[in-house]
Coordinates of C-alpha atoms in Angstrom, one line a residue:
X23 CA -22.4 15.3 -61.1
X24 CA -25.6 16.8 -62.6
X25 CA -28.7 15.1 -61.1
X26 CA -30.1 14.5 -64.7
X27 CA -26.8 12.9 -65.7
X28 CA -26.9 10.7 -62.6
X29 CA -30.5 9.6 -63.3
X30 CA -29.6 8.8 -66.9
X31 CA -26.6 6.7 -66.0
X32 CA -28.6 4.8 -63.4
X33 CA -31.4 4.1 -65.9
X34 CA -28.8 2.9 -68.4
X35 CA -27.2 0.6 -65.8
X36 CA -30.6 -0.9 -64.9
X37 CA -31.4 -1.5 -68.6
X38 CA -28.0 -3.2 -69.1
X39 CA -28.4 -5.4 -66.0
X40 CA -32.0 -6.6 -66.7
X41 CA -31.0 -7.6 -70.2
X42 CA -27.8 -9.3 -69.1
X43 CA -27.3 -13.0 -68.2
X44 CA -26.7 -11.9 -64.6
X45 CA -30.2 -10.6 -64.1
X46 CA -32.1 -12.4 -61.3
X47 CA -34.3 -15.3 -62.4
X48 CA -38.0 -15.3 -61.5
X49 CA -39.5 -18.4 -60.0
X50 CA -43.2 -19.3 -60.4
X51 CA -44.7 -22.0 -58.2
X52 CA -47.6 -23.7 -59.9
X53 CA -49.5 -23.9 -56.5
X54 CA -49.5 -20.1 -56.5
X55 CA -51.5 -20.3 -59.8
X56 CA -54.1 -22.7 -58.3
X57 CA -52.6 -26.1 -58.9
X58 CA -53.8 -28.7 -56.4
X59 CA -51.5 -31.7 -55.4
X60 CA -54.5 -34.0 -54.8
X61 CA -54.4 -36.1 -58.0
X62 CA -58.0 -35.2 -58.9
X63 CA -58.3 -31.5 -59.4
X64 CA -57.4 -30.5 -63.0
X65 CA -54.3 -28.3 -62.7
X66 CA -53.8 -27.8 -66.4
X67 CA -54.8 -24.1 -66.4
X68 CA -52.6 -23.4 -63.4
X69 CA -49.5 -25.0 -65.1
X70 CA -50.2 -23.1 -68.3
X71 CA -50.6 -19.8 -66.4
X72 CA -47.2 -20.4 -64.7
X73 CA -45.8 -21.1 -68.1
X74 CA -47.3 -17.9 -69.6
X75 CA -45.6 -15.8 -66.8
X76 CA -42.2 -17.6 -67.3
X77 CA -42.5 -17.3 -71.1
X78 CA -43.2 -13.6 -71.1
X79 CA -40.5 -12.8 -68.5
X80 CA -37.7 -10.7 -69.9
X81 CA -35.2 -12.5 -67.7
X82 CA -34.5 -16.2 -67.2
X83 CA -37.3 -17.9 -65.3
X84 CA -38.0 -21.1 -63.3
X85 CA -41.2 -23.0 -62.8
X86 CA -41.5 -25.0 -59.6
X87 CA -43.7 -28.1 -59.1
X88 CA -43.6 -29.2 -55.4
X89 CA -44.2 -32.6 -53.9
X90 CA -47.6 -34.1 -54.6
X91 CA -49.6 -35.6 -57.4
X92 CA -50.9 -33.0 -59.9
X93 CA -53.6 -34.1 -62.3
X94 CA -53.2 -32.7 -65.8
X95 CA -55.9 -33.3 -68.3
X96 CA -53.8 -31.9 -71.1
X97 CA -51.1 -29.2 -71.4
X98 CA -49.6 -27.3 -74.3
X99 CA -46.7 -25.0 -73.7
X100 CA -46.1 -22.8 -76.7
X101 CA -43.3 -20.5 -77.6
X102 CA -41.5 -18.5 -78.7
X103 CA -40.7 -16.9 -75.4
X104 CA -39.2 -13.5 -74.5
X105 CA -36.2 -15.3 -72.9
X106 CA -34.3 -18.5 -73.8
X107 CA -33.7 -19.9 -70.3
X108 CA -36.7 -21.5 -68.6
X109 CA -36.0 -24.2 -66.0
X110 CA -38.8 -26.5 -64.8
X111 CA -38.0 -28.1 -61.5
X112 CA -40.3 -31.0 -60.5
X113 CA -40.4 -32.6 -57.1
X114 CA -43.9 -34.1 -57.6
X115 CA -45.7 -36.3 -60.0
X116 CA -47.8 -35.2 -63.0
X117 CA -50.8 -37.6 -63.5
X118 CA -52.6 -38.2 -66.7
X119 CA -56.3 -39.1 -67.0
X120 CA -56.9 -42.7 -66.2
X121 CA -59.8 -42.7 -68.8
X122 CA -58.1 -43.0 -72.1
X123 CA -61.1 -41.4 -73.9
X124 CA -60.3 -38.0 -72.3
X125 CA -57.4 -37.4 -74.7
X126 CA -58.7 -39.7 -77.5
X127 CA -58.4 -36.9 -80.1
X128 CA -55.0 -35.6 -79.0
X129 CA -51.7 -37.1 -80.0
X130 CA -50.0 -35.7 -76.9
X131 CA -50.6 -35.4 -73.2
X132 CA -47.9 -32.7 -72.6
X133 CA -46.3 -30.9 -75.5
X134 CA -43.7 -28.1 -75.8
X135 CA -43.8 -26.3 -79.2
X136 CA -41.4 -23.6 -80.6
X137 CA -39.4 -23.3 -77.4
X138 CA -35.7 -22.4 -76.9
X139 CA -33.6 -23.1 -73.8
X140 CA -36.1 -25.1 -71.8
X141 CA -34.7 -27.5 -69.2
X142 CA -36.7 -30.1 -67.1
X143 CA -35.2 -31.4 -63.9
X144 CA -36.5 -34.3 -61.9
X145 CA -40.1 -35.3 -61.4
X146 CA -42.4 -38.1 -62.6
X147 CA -44.9 -38.4 -65.4
X148 CA -47.6 -41.0 -64.8
X149 CA -49.3 -41.7 -68.1
X150 CA -51.8 -44.2 -66.6
X151 CA -51.8 -46.1 -69.9
X152 CA -52.9 -49.5 -68.6
X153 CA -56.6 -49.0 -69.6
X154 CA -55.7 -48.3 -73.2
X155 CA -53.3 -51.2 -73.3
X156 CA -56.1 -53.5 -72.1
X157 CA -58.4 -52.1 -74.8
X158 CA -55.9 -52.8 -77.5
X159 CA -55.2 -56.3 -76.3
X160 CA -59.0 -57.0 -76.4
X161 CA -59.2 -56.3 -80.1
X162 CA -61.8 -53.6 -79.5
X163 CA -61.9 -50.3 -81.4
X164 CA -59.6 -48.0 -79.4
X165 CA -58.0 -44.6 -79.9
X166 CA -54.3 -44.6 -80.8
X167 CA -53.3 -43.0 -77.6
X168 CA -51.3 -39.9 -76.4
X169 CA -47.6 -39.5 -76.2
X170 CA -46.7 -38.5 -72.6
X171 CA -44.1 -35.7 -73.4
X172 CA -43.2 -34.2 -76.8
X173 CA -40.9 -31.4 -77.8
X174 CA -41.4 -30.2 -81.4
X175 CA -39.9 -27.4 -83.4
X176 CA -37.6 -26.6 -80.5
X177 CA -33.9 -26.2 -79.7
X178 CA -31.4 -26.2 -76.8
X179 CA -33.5 -28.6 -74.7
X180 CA -32.4 -30.5 -71.5
X181 CA -34.3 -33.3 -69.8
X182 CA -32.5 -34.5 -66.7
X183 CA -33.5 -37.0 -64.0
X184 CA -37.1 -37.4 -65.2
X185 CA -39.1 -40.6 -64.6
X186 CA -41.8 -41.6 -67.1
X187 CA -44.3 -44.3 -66.1
X188 CA -46.9 -46.2 -68.1
X189 CA -47.4 -43.9 -71.1
X190 CA -50.4 -44.6 -73.3
X191 CA -48.0 -44.9 -76.3
X192 CA -44.6 -43.2 -76.7
X193 CA -43.1 -41.9 -73.5
X194 CA -40.9 -39.1 -74.9
X195 CA -40.8 -37.7 -78.4
X196 CA -38.2 -35.3 -79.9
X197 CA -39.5 -34.1 -83.2
X198 CA -37.9 -31.4 -85.5
X199 CA -35.6 -30.3 -82.7
X200 CA -31.9 -29.2 -82.6
X201 CA -29.5 -29.6 -79.7
X202 CA -31.3 -31.8 -77.2
X203 CA -29.7 -33.5 -74.2
X204 CA -31.4 -36.2 -72.1
X205 CA -29.7 -37.8 -69.2
X206 CA -30.5 -39.8 -66.1
X207 CA -34.0 -40.8 -67.3
X208 CA -36.0 -43.7 -66.0
X209 CA -38.7 -45.0 -68.3
X210 CA -40.9 -47.9 -67.4
X211 CA -44.0 -49.7 -68.8
X212 CA -45.1 -53.3 -68.9
X213 CA -43.2 -55.6 -71.2
X214 CA -46.5 -56.4 -73.0
X215 CA -47.7 -52.7 -73.4
X216 CA -48.2 -51.9 -77.1
X217 CA -46.3 -49.0 -78.8
X218 CA -44.8 -47.7 -75.6
X219 CA -41.5 -46.6 -77.1
X220 CA -39.2 -45.1 -74.4
X221 CA -37.7 -42.3 -76.5
X222 CA -38.5 -41.5 -80.1
X223 CA -36.3 -39.1 -82.2
X224 CA -37.1 -38.0 -85.7
X225 CA -36.3 -35.0 -88.0
X226 CA -33.8 -33.8 -85.3
X227 CA -30.1 -33.2 -85.1
X228 CA -27.5 -33.2 -82.4
X229 CA -29.4 -35.2 -79.8
X230 CA -27.7 -36.9 -76.9
X231 CA -29.1 -39.6 -74.6
X232 CA -27.0 -40.6 -71.6
X233 CA -27.1 -42.8 -68.5
X234 CA -30.7 -43.9 -68.6
X235 CA -32.8 -47.0 -67.8
X236 CA -35.6 -47.9 -70.1
X237 CA -38.0 -50.8 -69.9
X238 CA -41.0 -50.9 -72.2
X239 CA -43.3 -53.0 -74.4
X240 CA -41.7 -51.6 -77.6
X241 CA -38.4 -50.0 -78.6
X242 CA -36.4 -48.6 -75.8
X243 CA -35.2 -46.0 -78.3
X244 CA -36.6 -45.6 -81.8
X245 CA -34.9 -43.4 -84.4
X246 CA -37.0 -42.1 -87.2
X247 CA -36.4 -40.5 -90.6
X248 CA -34.4 -37.2 -90.7
X249 CA -32.3 -37.9 -87.6
X250 CA -28.6 -36.9 -87.7
X251 CA -25.8 -36.6 -85.2
X252 CA -27.4 -38.8 -82.5
X253 CA -25.3 -40.0 -79.6
X254 CA -26.6 -42.8 -77.2
X255 CA -24.4 -43.9 -74.4
X256 CA -24.7 -46.0 -71.2
X257 CA -28.4 -46.9 -71.6
X258 CA -29.8 -50.0 -70.0
X259 CA -32.6 -51.5 -72.1
X260 CA -35.0 -54.3 -71.1
X261 CA -37.6 -55.5 -71.4
X262 CA -38.4 -54.0 -74.8
X263 CA -37.6 -54.3 -78.5
X264 CA -34.1 -52.8 -78.3
X265 CA -32.7 -49.7 -80.0
X266 CA -34.1 -49.4 -83.5
X267 CA -33.3 -47.3 -86.5
X268 CA -36.7 -47.3 -88.2
X269 CA -39.1 -48.2 -89.4
X270 CA -37.7 -46.3 -92.4
X271 CA -39.1 -46.2 -95.9
X272 CA -42.8 -45.9 -95.1
X273 CA -43.0 -42.9 -97.4
X274 CA -41.8 -42.8 -101.0
X275 CA -39.9 -39.5 -100.3
X276 CA -38.2 -39.6 -97.0
X277 CA -35.2 -38.0 -95.2
X278 CA -32.4 -40.3 -94.2
X279 CA -30.7 -41.2 -91.0
X280 CA -27.0 -40.5 -90.5
X281 CA -24.2 -40.2 -88.0
X282 CA -25.6 -42.3 -85.2
X283 CA -23.5 -43.8 -82.4
X284 CA -24.8 -46.3 -79.8
X285 CA -22.1 -46.9 -77.3
X286 CA -21.7 -48.8 -74.0
X287 CA -25.3 -50.0 -73.7
X288 CA -26.8 -53.1 -72.1
X289 CA -29.7 -55.2 -73.4
X290 CA -31.4 -57.7 -71.1
X291 CA -34.2 -60.1 -72.2
X292 CA -35.1 -57.9 -75.1
X293 CA -36.6 -58.9 -78.5
X294 CA -33.8 -57.1 -80.3
X295 CA -30.4 -55.6 -79.5
X296 CA -29.6 -53.1 -82.2
X297 CA -31.8 -53.0 -85.2
X298 CA -32.1 -51.3 -88.6
X299 CA -35.6 -51.8 -90.0
X300 CA -37.2 -50.6 -93.2
X301 CA -40.3 -51.2 -95.1
X302 CA -40.0 -53.6 -98.1
X303 CA -41.1 -51.0 -100.7
X304 CA -39.6 -48.1 -102.7
X305 CA -38.3 -45.0 -100.8
X306 CA -35.6 -42.3 -101.3
X307 CA -34.3 -42.7 -97.7
X308 CA -31.1 -44.0 -96.3
X309 CA -29.2 -45.1 -93.1
X310 CA -25.5 -44.4 -93.2
X311 CA -22.5 -43.9 -90.9
X312 CA -23.9 -45.9 -88.0
X313 CA -21.7 -47.1 -85.1
X314 CA -22.7 -49.8 -82.6
X315 CA -19.8 -50.1 -80.0
X316 CA -19.1 -51.8 -76.7
X317 CA -22.5 -53.4 -76.2
X318 CA -23.5 -56.2 -73.8
X319 CA -26.3 -58.6 -74.7
X320 CA -28.0 -60.9 -72.1
X321 CA -30.6 -63.4 -73.5
X322 CA -31.5 -61.2 -76.5
X323 CA -33.5 -62.8 -79.3
X324 CA -31.9 -60.8 -82.1
X325 CA -28.8 -59.1 -80.8
X326 CA -27.9 -57.7 -84.2
X327 CA -30.4 -57.4 -87.0
X328 CA -31.0 -55.5 -90.3
X329 CA -34.5 -56.2 -91.6
X330 CA -35.3 -54.5 -94.9
X331 CA -38.4 -56.6 -95.6
X332 CA -40.7 -55.2 -92.9
X333 CA -44.3 -55.6 -94.1
X334 CA -46.8 -55.7 -91.3
X335 CA -50.0 -57.6 -92.2
X336 CA -48.5 -58.1 -95.7
X337 CA -50.2 -54.9 -96.8
X338 CA -49.0 -52.4 -99.4
X339 CA -45.6 -54.0 -99.8
X340 CA -45.5 -57.7 -100.7
X341 CA -43.2 -58.5 -103.6
X342 CA -41.4 -55.2 -103.5
X343 CA -37.9 -54.3 -102.6
X344 CA -36.8 -51.7 -100.0
X345 CA -35.4 -48.5 -101.4
X346 CA -33.6 -47.6 -98.2
X347 CA -29.9 -47.6 -98.8
X348 CA -28.0 -48.9 -95.8
X349 CA -24.2 -48.2 -95.7
X350 CA -21.2 -47.8 -93.5
X351 CA -22.5 -49.7 -90.4
X352 CA -19.9 -50.8 -87.8
X353 CA -20.5 -53.4 -85.1
X354 CA -17.6 -53.3 -82.7
X355 CA -17.0 -55.2 -79.4
X356 CA -20.4 -56.7 -79.0
X357 CA -20.6 -59.6 -76.5
X358 CA -23.1 -61.7 -74.6
X359 CA -25.8 -64.3 -75.1
X360 CA -28.5 -64.8 -77.7
X361 CA -31.9 -66.4 -77.0
X362 CA -32.0 -67.9 -80.5
X363 CA -29.5 -69.8 -82.6
X364 CA -29.1 -67.0 -85.2
X365 CA -27.8 -64.0 -83.2
X366 CA -27.1 -61.9 -86.3
X367 CA -29.5 -61.4 -89.2
X368 CA -28.6 -59.2 -92.2
X369 CA -31.8 -59.3 -94.4
X370 CA -31.0 -56.5 -96.8
X371 CA -32.7 -55.1 -99.9
X372 CA -32.1 -57.2 -103.0
X373 CA -32.3 -53.9 -105.1
X374 CA -29.9 -51.9 -102.8
X375 CA -27.7 -54.4 -100.9
X376 CA -26.2 -53.3 -97.6
X377 CA -22.6 -52.0 -98.2
X378 CA -19.8 -51.2 -95.8
X379 CA -21.0 -53.6 -93.0
X380 CA -18.1 -54.2 -90.6
X381 CA -18.0 -56.6 -87.7
X382 CA -15.1 -56.3 -85.3
X383 CA -14.7 -58.4 -82.2
X384 CA -18.3 -59.6 -82.1
X385 CA -18.7 -62.6 -79.7
X386 CA -22.2 -63.9 -79.2
X387 CA -23.1 -67.3 -77.9
X388 CA -26.2 -69.5 -77.8
X389 CA -26.5 -72.3 -75.3
X390 CA -22.8 -72.3 -74.5
X391 CA -21.9 -72.5 -78.2
X392 CA -21.1 -69.9 -80.9
X393 CA -24.2 -68.3 -82.3
X394 CA -24.8 -68.2 -86.1
X395 CA -25.5 -65.5 -88.7
X396 CA -28.0 -65.2 -91.5
X397 CA -26.9 -63.0 -94.4
X398 CA -28.8 -61.9 -97.5
X399 CA -27.7 -59.2 -99.9
X400 CA -24.9 -57.8 -97.6
X401 CA -21.5 -56.7 -98.5
X402 CA -18.7 -55.9 -96.0
X403 CA -15.9 -57.3 -93.9
X404 CA -16.1 -59.6 -90.9
X405 CA -13.3 -59.9 -88.3
X406 CA -13.3 -61.6 -85.0
X407 CA -16.9 -62.8 -85.4
X408 CA -17.8 -66.1 -83.8

């Protein structure tokens, strides 16, 4: 064969290989970029340098965080990237500033923006939020706080085996994302820590949360406007405020929530079990096609609740009716114990009553007797409810 032909074919094969899914993945160790596992040296620039290399790689890439405690003041990981397969393997712990003033003007501690195909495996995030919690409990003027981890405007995301401790506010936020899977997560904060939602999802579709343990001072999982096709299964919640759809209806024009399934979850010593909550004022939003199935309640104050008269501090909403339309909500095979006499509350909008509410095989007790229900402006069928 002519040498020029041979050279051309070899070059062509190399081009095909390096642009194929079988091309070798590059691995970038954050220590090689200057990160120090001493819990005091700011490693933010080292982490972002490793990200820059992975993001500009023409093949799939991995970022490795070894054992140790790595202090990150703040980190933003921006896309889009040249490849759509970046794995981040964490054996160590990422530590936030203990001084909450450091990130006082930032809504996030760690954020991924406009990324595709990012997966996080293992590791611990230590948000060190106790100082901010104490400030808020003291009634002093305090910053709002930073979310520990957020993905925004992203798709094809995986978070597996991650532990999040003591976030200043929300632990994990999924915002304007598509196709996100979270599994094997452990989320923990004090039961009296304010606004420390475990996972918050909004304006996102096709999100799955599986096999996770969440204990916080607020909602274990909160579901905001614009969420669709959300699947939650085998989540243990407690302490905390339960799994909540809402608050909805804060804005006059708002995207709705639809196609949500919460299945095979356990609630222990929580304020709520499963809740739908909306502001008591006009809004174009809705919550529909919701399924709560095979749930176990243990000493839960409000195992089942729809509250459409949410009006904190009686500001901007007294005397108004919620515009959120709640429909086609099924409660199936929900059992356990309530911490109050009224285990079920359906306090729906007088202007737009809840419709299509179905209770099937719901058995909740209070002090060895059958718990009771409070119903207002609700329409549906009840079978097997005690």
